Short mmCIF file of C-alpha atoms in Angstrom, two decimals:
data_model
loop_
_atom_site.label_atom_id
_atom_site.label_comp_id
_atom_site.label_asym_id
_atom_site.label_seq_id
_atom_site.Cartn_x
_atom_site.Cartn_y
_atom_site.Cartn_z
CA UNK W 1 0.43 0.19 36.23
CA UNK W 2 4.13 -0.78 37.28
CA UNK W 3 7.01 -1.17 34.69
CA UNK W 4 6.49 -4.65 34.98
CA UNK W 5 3.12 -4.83 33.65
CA UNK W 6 3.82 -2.15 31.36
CA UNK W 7 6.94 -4.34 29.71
CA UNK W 8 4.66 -7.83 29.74
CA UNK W 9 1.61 -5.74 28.21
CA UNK W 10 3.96 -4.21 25.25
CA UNK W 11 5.68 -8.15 24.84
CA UNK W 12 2.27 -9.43 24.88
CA UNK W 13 1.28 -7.17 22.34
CA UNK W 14 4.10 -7.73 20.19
CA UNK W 15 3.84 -11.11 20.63
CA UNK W 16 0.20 -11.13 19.35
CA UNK W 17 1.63 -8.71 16.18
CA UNK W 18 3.99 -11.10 15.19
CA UNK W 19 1.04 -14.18 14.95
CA UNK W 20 -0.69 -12.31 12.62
CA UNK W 21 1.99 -12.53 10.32
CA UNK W 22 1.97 -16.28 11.03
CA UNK W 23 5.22 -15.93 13.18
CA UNK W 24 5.27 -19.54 15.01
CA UNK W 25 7.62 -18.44 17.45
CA UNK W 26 5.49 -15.70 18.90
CA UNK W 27 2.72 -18.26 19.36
CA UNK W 28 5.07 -20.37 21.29
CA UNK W 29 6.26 -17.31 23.32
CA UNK W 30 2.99 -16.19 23.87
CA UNK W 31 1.71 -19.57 25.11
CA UNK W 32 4.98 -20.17 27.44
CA UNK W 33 4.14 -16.34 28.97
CA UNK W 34 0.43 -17.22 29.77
CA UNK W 35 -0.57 -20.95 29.13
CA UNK W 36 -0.76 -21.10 33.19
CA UNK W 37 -2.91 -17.97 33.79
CA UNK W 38 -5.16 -18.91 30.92
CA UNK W 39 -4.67 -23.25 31.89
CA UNK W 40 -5.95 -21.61 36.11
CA UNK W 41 -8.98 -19.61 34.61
CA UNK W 42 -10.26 -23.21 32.73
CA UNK W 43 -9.77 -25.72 35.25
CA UNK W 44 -11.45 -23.43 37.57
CA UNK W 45 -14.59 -23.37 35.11
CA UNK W 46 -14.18 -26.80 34.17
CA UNK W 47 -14.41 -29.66 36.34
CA UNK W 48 -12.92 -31.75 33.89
CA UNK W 49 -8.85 -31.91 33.44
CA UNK W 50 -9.11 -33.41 29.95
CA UNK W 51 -12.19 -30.87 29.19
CA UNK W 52 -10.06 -27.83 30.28
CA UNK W 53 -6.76 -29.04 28.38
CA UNK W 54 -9.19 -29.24 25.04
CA UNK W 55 -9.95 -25.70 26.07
CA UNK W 56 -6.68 -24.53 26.38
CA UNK W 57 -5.89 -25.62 23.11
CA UNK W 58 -8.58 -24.18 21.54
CA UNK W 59 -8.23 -20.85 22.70
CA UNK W 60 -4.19 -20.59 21.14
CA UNK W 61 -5.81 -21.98 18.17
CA UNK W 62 -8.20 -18.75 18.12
CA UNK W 63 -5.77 -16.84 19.07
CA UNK W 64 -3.63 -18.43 16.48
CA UNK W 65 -5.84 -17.36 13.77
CA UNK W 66 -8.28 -14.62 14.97
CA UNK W 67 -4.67 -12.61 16.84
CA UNK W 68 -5.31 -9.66 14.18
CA UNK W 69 -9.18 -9.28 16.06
CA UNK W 70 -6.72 -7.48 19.13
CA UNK W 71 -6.91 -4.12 19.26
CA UNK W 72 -4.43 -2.41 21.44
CA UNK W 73 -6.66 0.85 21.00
CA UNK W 74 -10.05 -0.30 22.67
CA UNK W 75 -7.84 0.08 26.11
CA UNK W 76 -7.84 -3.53 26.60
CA UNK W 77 -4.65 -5.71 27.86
CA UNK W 78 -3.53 -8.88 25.82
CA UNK W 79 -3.87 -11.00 29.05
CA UNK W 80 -7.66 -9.35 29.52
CA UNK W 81 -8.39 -10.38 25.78
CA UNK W 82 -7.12 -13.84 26.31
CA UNK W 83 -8.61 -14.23 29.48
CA UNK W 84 -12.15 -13.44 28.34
CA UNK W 85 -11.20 -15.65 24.74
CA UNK W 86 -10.81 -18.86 27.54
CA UNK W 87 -13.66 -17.80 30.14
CA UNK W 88 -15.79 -17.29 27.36
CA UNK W 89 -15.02 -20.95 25.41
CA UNK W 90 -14.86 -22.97 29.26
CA UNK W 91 -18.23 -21.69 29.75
CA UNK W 92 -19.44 -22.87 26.46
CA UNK W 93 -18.05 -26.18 26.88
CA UNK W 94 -19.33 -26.40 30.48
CA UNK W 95 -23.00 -25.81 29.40
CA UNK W 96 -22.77 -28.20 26.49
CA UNK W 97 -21.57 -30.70 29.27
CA UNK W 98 -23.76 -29.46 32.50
CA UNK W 99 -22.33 -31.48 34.84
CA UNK W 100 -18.75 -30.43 34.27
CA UNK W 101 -18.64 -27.05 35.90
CA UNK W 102 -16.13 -26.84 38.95
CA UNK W 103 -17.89 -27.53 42.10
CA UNK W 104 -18.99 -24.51 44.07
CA UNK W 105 -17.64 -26.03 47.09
CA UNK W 106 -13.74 -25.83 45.45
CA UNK W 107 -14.49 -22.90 44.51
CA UNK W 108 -15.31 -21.65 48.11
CA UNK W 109 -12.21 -22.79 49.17
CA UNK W 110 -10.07 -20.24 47.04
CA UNK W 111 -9.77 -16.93 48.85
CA UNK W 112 -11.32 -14.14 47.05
CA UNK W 113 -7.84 -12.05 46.28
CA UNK W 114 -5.43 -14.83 44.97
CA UNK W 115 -1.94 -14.40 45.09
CA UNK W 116 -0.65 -11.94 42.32
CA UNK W 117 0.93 -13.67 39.02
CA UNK W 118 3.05 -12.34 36.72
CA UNK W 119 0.58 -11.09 34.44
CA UNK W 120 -2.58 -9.96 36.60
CA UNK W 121 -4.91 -8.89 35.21
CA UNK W 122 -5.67 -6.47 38.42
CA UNK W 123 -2.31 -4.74 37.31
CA UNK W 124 -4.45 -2.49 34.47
CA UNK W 125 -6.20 0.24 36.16
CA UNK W 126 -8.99 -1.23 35.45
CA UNK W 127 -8.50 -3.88 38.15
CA UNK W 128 -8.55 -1.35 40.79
CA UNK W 129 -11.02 -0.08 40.05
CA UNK W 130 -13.05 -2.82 40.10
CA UNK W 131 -11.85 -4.06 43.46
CA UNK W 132 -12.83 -0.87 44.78
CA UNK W 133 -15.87 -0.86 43.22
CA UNK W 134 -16.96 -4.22 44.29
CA UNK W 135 -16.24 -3.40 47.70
CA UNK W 136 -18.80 -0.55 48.29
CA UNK W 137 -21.30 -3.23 46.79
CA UNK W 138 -23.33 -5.16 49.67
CA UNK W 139 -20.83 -7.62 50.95
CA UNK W 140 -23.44 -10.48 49.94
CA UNK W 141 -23.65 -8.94 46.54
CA UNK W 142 -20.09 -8.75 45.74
CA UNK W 143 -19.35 -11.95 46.86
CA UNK W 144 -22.43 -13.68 45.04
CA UNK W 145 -21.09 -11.62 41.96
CA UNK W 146 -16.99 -13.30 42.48
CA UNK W 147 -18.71 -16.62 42.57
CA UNK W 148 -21.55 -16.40 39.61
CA UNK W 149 -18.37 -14.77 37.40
CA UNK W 150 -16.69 -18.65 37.23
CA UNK W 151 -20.46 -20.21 35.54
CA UNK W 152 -22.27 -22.55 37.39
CA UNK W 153 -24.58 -20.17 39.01
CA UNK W 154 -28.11 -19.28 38.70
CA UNK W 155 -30.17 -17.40 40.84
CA UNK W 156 -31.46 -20.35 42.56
CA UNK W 157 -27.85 -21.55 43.68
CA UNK W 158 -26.88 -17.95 45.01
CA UNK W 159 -29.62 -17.59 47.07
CA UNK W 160 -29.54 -21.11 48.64
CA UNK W 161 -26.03 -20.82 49.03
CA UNK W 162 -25.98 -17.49 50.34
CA UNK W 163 -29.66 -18.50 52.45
CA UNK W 164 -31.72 -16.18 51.23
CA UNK W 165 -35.02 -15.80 49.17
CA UNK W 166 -34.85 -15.68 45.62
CA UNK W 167 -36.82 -13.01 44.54
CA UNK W 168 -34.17 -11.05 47.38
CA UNK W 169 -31.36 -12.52 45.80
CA UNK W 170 -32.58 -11.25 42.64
CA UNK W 171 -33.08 -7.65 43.26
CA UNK W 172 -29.88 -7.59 45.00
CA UNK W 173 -27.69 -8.50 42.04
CA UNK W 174 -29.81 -6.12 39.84
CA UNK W 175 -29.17 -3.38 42.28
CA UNK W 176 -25.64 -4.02 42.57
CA UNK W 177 -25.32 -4.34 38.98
CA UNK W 178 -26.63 -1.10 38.31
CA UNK W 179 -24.47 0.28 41.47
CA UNK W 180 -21.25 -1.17 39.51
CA UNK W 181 -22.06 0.29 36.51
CA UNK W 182 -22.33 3.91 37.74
CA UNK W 183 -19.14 3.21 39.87
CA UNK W 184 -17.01 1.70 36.71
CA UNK W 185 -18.67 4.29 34.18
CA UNK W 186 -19.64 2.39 30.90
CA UNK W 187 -18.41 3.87 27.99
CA UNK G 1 -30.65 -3.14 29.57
CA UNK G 2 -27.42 -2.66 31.65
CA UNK G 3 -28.27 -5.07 34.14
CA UNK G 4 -29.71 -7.50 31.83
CA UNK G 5 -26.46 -7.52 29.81
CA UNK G 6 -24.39 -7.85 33.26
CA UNK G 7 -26.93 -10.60 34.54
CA UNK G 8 -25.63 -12.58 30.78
CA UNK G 9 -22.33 -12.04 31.17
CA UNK G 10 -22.65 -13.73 35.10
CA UNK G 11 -24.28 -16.33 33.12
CA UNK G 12 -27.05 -15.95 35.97
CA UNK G 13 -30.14 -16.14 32.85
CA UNK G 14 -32.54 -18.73 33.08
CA UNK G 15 -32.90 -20.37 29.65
CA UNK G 16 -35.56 -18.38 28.17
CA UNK G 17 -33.82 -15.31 29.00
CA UNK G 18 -30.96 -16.98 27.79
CA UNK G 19 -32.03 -17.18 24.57
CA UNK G 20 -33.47 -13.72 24.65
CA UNK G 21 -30.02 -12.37 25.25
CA UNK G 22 -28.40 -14.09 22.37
CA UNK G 23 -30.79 -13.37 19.92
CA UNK G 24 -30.36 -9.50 21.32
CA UNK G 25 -26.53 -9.70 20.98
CA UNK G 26 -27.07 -10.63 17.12
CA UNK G 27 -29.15 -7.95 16.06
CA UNK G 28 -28.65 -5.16 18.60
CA UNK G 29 -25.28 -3.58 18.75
CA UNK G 30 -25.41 -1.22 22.27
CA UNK G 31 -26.52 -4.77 23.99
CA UNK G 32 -23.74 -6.49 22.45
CA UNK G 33 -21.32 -3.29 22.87
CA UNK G 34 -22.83 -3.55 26.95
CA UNK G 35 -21.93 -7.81 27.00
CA UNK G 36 -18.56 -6.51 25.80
CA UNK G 37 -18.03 -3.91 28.41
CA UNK G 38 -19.09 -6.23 30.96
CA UNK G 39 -16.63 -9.04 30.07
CA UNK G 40 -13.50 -6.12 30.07
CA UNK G 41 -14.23 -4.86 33.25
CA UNK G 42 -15.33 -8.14 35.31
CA UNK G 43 -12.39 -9.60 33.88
CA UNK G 44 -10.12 -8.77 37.04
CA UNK G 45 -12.26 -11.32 39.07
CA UNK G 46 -10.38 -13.67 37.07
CA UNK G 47 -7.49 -13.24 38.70
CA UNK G 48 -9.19 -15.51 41.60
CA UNK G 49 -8.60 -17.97 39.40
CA UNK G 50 -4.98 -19.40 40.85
CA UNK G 51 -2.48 -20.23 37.96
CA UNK G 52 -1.69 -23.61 36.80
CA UNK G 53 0.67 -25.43 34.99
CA UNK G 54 -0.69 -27.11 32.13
CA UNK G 55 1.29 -30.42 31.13
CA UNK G 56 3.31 -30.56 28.09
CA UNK G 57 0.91 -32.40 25.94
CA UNK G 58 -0.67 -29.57 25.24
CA UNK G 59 1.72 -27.56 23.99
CA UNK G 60 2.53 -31.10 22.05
CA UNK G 61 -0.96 -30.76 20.62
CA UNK G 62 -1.19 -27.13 19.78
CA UNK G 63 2.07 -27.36 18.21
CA UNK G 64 1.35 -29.94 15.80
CA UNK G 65 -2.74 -28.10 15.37
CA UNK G 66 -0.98 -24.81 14.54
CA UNK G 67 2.42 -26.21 12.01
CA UNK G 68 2.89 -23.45 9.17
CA UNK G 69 3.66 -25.78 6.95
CA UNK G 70 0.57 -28.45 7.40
CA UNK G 71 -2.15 -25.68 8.24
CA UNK G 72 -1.54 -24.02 4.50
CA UNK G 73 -2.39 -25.65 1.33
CA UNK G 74 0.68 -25.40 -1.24
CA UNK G 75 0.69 -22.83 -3.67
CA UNK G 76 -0.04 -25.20 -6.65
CA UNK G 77 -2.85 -26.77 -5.28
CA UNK G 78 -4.45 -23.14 -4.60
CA UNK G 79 -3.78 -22.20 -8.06
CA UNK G 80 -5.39 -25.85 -9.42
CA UNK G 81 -8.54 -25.29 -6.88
CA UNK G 82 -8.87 -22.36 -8.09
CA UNK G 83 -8.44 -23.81 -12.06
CA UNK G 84 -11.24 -26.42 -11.22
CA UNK G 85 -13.65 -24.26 -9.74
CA UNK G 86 -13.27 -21.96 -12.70
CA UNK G 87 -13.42 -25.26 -15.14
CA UNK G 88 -16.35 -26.32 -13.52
CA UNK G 89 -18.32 -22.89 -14.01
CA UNK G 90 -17.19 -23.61 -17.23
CA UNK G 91 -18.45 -26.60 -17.74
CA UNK G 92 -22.11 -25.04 -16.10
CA UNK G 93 -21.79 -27.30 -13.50
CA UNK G 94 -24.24 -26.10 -10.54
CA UNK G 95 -22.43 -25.46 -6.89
CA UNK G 96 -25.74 -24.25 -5.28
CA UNK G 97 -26.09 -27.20 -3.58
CA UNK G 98 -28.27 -27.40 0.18
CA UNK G 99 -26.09 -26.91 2.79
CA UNK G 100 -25.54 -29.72 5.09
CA UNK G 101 -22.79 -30.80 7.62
CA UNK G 102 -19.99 -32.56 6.09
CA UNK G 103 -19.61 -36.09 6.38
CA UNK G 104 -17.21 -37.96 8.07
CA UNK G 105 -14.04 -37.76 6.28
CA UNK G 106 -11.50 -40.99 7.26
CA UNK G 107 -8.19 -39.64 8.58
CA UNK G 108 -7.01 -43.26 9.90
CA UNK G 109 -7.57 -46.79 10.26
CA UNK G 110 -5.81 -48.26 13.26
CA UNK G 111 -5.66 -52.28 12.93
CA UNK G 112 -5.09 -54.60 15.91
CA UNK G 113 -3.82 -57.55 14.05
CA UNK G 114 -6.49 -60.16 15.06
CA UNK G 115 -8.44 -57.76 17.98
CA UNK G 116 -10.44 -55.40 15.68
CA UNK G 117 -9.59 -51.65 15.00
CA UNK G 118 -9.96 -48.10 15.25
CA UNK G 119 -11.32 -45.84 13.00
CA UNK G 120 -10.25 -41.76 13.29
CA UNK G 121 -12.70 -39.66 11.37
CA UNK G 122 -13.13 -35.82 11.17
CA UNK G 123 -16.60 -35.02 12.45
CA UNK G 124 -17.90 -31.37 12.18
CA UNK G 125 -17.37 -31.49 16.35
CA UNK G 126 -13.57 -32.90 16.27
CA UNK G 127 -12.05 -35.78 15.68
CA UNK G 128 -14.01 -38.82 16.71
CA UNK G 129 -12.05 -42.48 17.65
CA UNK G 130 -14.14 -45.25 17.20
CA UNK G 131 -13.47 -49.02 18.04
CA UNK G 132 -15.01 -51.94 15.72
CA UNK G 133 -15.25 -54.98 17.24
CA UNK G 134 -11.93 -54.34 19.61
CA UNK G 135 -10.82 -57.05 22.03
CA UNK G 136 -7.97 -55.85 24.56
CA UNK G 137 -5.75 -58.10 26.61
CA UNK G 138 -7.15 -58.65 29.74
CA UNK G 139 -5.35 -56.38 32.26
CA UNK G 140 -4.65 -53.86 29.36
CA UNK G 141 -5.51 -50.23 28.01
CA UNK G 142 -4.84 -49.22 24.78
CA UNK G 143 -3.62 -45.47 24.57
CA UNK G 144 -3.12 -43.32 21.30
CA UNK G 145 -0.20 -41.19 20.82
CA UNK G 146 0.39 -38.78 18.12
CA UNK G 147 3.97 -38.79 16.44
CA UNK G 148 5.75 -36.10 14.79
CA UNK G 149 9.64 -36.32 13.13
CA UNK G 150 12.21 -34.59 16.00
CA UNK G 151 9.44 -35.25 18.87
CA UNK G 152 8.30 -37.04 21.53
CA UNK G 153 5.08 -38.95 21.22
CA UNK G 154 2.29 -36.84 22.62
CA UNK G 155 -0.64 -38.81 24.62
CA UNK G 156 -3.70 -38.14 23.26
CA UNK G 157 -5.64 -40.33 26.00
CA UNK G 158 -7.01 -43.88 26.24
CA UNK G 159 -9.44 -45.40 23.73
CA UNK G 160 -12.13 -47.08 25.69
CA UNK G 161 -12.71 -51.03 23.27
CA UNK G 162 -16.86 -50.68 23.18
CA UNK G 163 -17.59 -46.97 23.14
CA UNK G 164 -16.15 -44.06 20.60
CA UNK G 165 -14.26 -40.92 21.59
CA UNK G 166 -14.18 -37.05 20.85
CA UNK G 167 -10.62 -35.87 20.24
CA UNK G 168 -9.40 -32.00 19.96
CA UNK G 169 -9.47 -31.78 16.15
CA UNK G 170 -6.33 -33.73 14.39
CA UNK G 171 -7.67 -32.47 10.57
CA UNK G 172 -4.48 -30.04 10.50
CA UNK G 173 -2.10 -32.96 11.23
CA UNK G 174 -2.04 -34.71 7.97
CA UNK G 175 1.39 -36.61 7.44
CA UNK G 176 2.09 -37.24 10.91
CA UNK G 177 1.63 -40.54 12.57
CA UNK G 178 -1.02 -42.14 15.05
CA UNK G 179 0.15 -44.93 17.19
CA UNK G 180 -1.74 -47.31 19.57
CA UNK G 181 -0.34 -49.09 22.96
CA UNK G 182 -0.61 -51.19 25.34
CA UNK G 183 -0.64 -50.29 28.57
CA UNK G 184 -1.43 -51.04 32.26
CA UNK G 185 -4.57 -49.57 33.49
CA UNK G 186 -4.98 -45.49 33.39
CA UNK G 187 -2.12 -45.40 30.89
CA UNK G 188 1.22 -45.03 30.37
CA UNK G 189 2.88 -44.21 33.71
CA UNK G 190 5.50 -42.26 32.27
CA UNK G 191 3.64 -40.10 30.05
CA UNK G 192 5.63 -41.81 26.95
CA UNK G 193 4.43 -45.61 25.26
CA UNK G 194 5.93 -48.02 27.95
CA UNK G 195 4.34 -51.32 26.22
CA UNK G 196 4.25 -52.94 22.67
CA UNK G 197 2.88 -50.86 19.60
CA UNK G 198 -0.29 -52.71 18.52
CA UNK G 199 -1.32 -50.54 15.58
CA UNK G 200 0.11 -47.54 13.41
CA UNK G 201 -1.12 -44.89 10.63
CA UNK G 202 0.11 -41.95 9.03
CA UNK G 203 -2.80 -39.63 9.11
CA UNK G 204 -4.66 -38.36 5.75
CA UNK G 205 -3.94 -35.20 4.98
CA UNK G 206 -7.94 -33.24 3.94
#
């Protein structure tokens, strides 16, 4: 991790300290620092601009009240917490809704490494390892994996998108599942 | 279990399985501790996700869903809940009563003099718009705004005349004001009210 990272983790931290002492401020700094990472990760779920705004809000609402929930000691980043906090709620709003996930085809179109932000969430070590991870995986694996992480896929979808038999498709996600387990070590 | 708990997480399950999973997450913690696990270390693939700007409504909106000083009750009123609930033990009153979902509680009525009006009520879901007997100019929207002292109006979308609407939840802005307006088709061009103010309420504080 580079100093930058390091400083927005520990401001990101603090910033999460202060809301649980119902410190408004902090929730506004907070939201300015990652409203756009957290606003990307929805929209890209969503297909629906009002549905992902909703979204947004909701999560800073969470995070307004449930901020004390962080634990700096489990080894996870602020922006990882929030991340999963607003992949976790788009999802659940997409299903409720099942025609409002993204399309797969947009979701094609974005290259698999996007551009860095400010606060990637790559930047932990974690990230890393992951990318190297995911690149020992079958290539058709991996790549099934990148798309199936945004919702919207099932089995069936992966393997006509990707050509392939379902029953093949199936095995090879289990496989590489277990593959990226072993590589990542689960604690 | 590993793969099943990664398989979850990719939301690849078919519905049965589905179901499986989430009854497994409530009642076995190393599947739940494995979901968890999951989630941290797949998060990087977020980071495909390209940032975007959200607009400044919603900020607007969290702002006013998040105010200190509406989201807490007052101390006195703690202190007399807190008397009544004690004077109705007192009084043997029975509070086991079968749960159910709370009714629709009014926060605002929203009159178009002579062209119906809008009723905002707090559903267990959100905040739910809905139009009785509404009749628009033709060529016109009507859009609701939510206004608080020191700020600009903040869109909160159109209201459709024949069908209701779910709003993000307005039950923590009690005391601030709803507004309705008319405006050319798809709204207000300039993200502020830009024609006449049909209808106004203060919203009911729960």
């Amino acid at each position: 991790m580079d100093d930058t990272a390091a400083i927005a983790r520990a401001e990101l931290t603090a910033c999460l300290h202060r809301i649980t002492t119902g410190d408004h401020a902090a929730l506004e700094m907070l939201y300015r620092r990652t409203c756009a990472k957290l606003f990307g990760i929805c929209k890209r779920i969503l297909d629906d601009h009002e549905a992902a705004e909703d979204v947004l809000q909701e999560v800073y609402v969470i995070v307004w009240r449930k901020a004390a929930q962080f634990d700096p000691a489990q080894g996870v980043s602020p922006i990882t917490w929030l991340a999963v906090i607003a992949r976790n709620r788009a999802l659940d709003r997409a299903r409720a809704q099942p025609r409002r996930f993204a399309p797969l085809e947009a979701a094609a179109e974005i290259p698999d490494r996007a551009v860095p932000a400010d606060d990637v969430l790559a930047a932990a070590a974690q990230g890393s390892a992951l990318a190297r991870c995911l690149d020992a995986l079958d290539a058709r694996a991996a790549s099934a994996i990148r798309q199936a992480f945004f919702g919207g896929s099932t089995y069936q979808t992966l393997a006509a998108s990707a050509g392939m038999p379902l029953a093949t498709m199936k095995s090879l996600i289990r496989r590489a599942l277990l593959q990226l387990r072993s590589c990542l070590g689960h604690d | 279990m590993a793969a099943f708990a990664g398989e979850y997480v990719l939301g690849l399950l078919d519905d049965q399985a589905l179901a499986d999973a989430a009854a497994l997450r409530a009642t076995d913690g190393r599947f739940d501790a494995a979901v968890a696990t999951w989630e941290r270390q797949l998060a990087p693939l977020l980071d495909d996700a390209a940032p975007v700007m959200p607009p400044p409504r919603v900020w607007e909106r969290l702002r006013v869903a998040t105010l200190p000083t509406i989201r807490r009750p007052r101390s006195w009123r703690r202190a007399f809940g807190g008397f009544a609930a004690l004077a109705a033990v007192a009084a043997g009153v029975v509070l086991l009563a079968p749960w159910r979902p709370a009714p629709p509680r009014t926060l605002a009525q929203l009159t178009l003099p002579g062209r119906g009006m809008f009723t905002v009520a707090q559903v267990a879901y959100g905040t739910l718009v809905t139009p009785r007997a509404v009749q628009l100019p033709a060529g016109k929207t009507a859009e609701l705004w939510l206004i608080t002292p020191g700020h600009a109006p903040v869109a909160l979308g159109l209201l459709d005349p024949a069908h209701s609407r779910t709003l993000a939840s307005l039950a923590n802005a009690g005391g601030a004001e709803l507004a309705v307006s008319l405006e050319p088709p798809g709204g207000s061009p300039t993200g502020l009210p830009t024609g006449p103010v049909v209808a106004e309420s203060i919203i009911a504080k729960l």
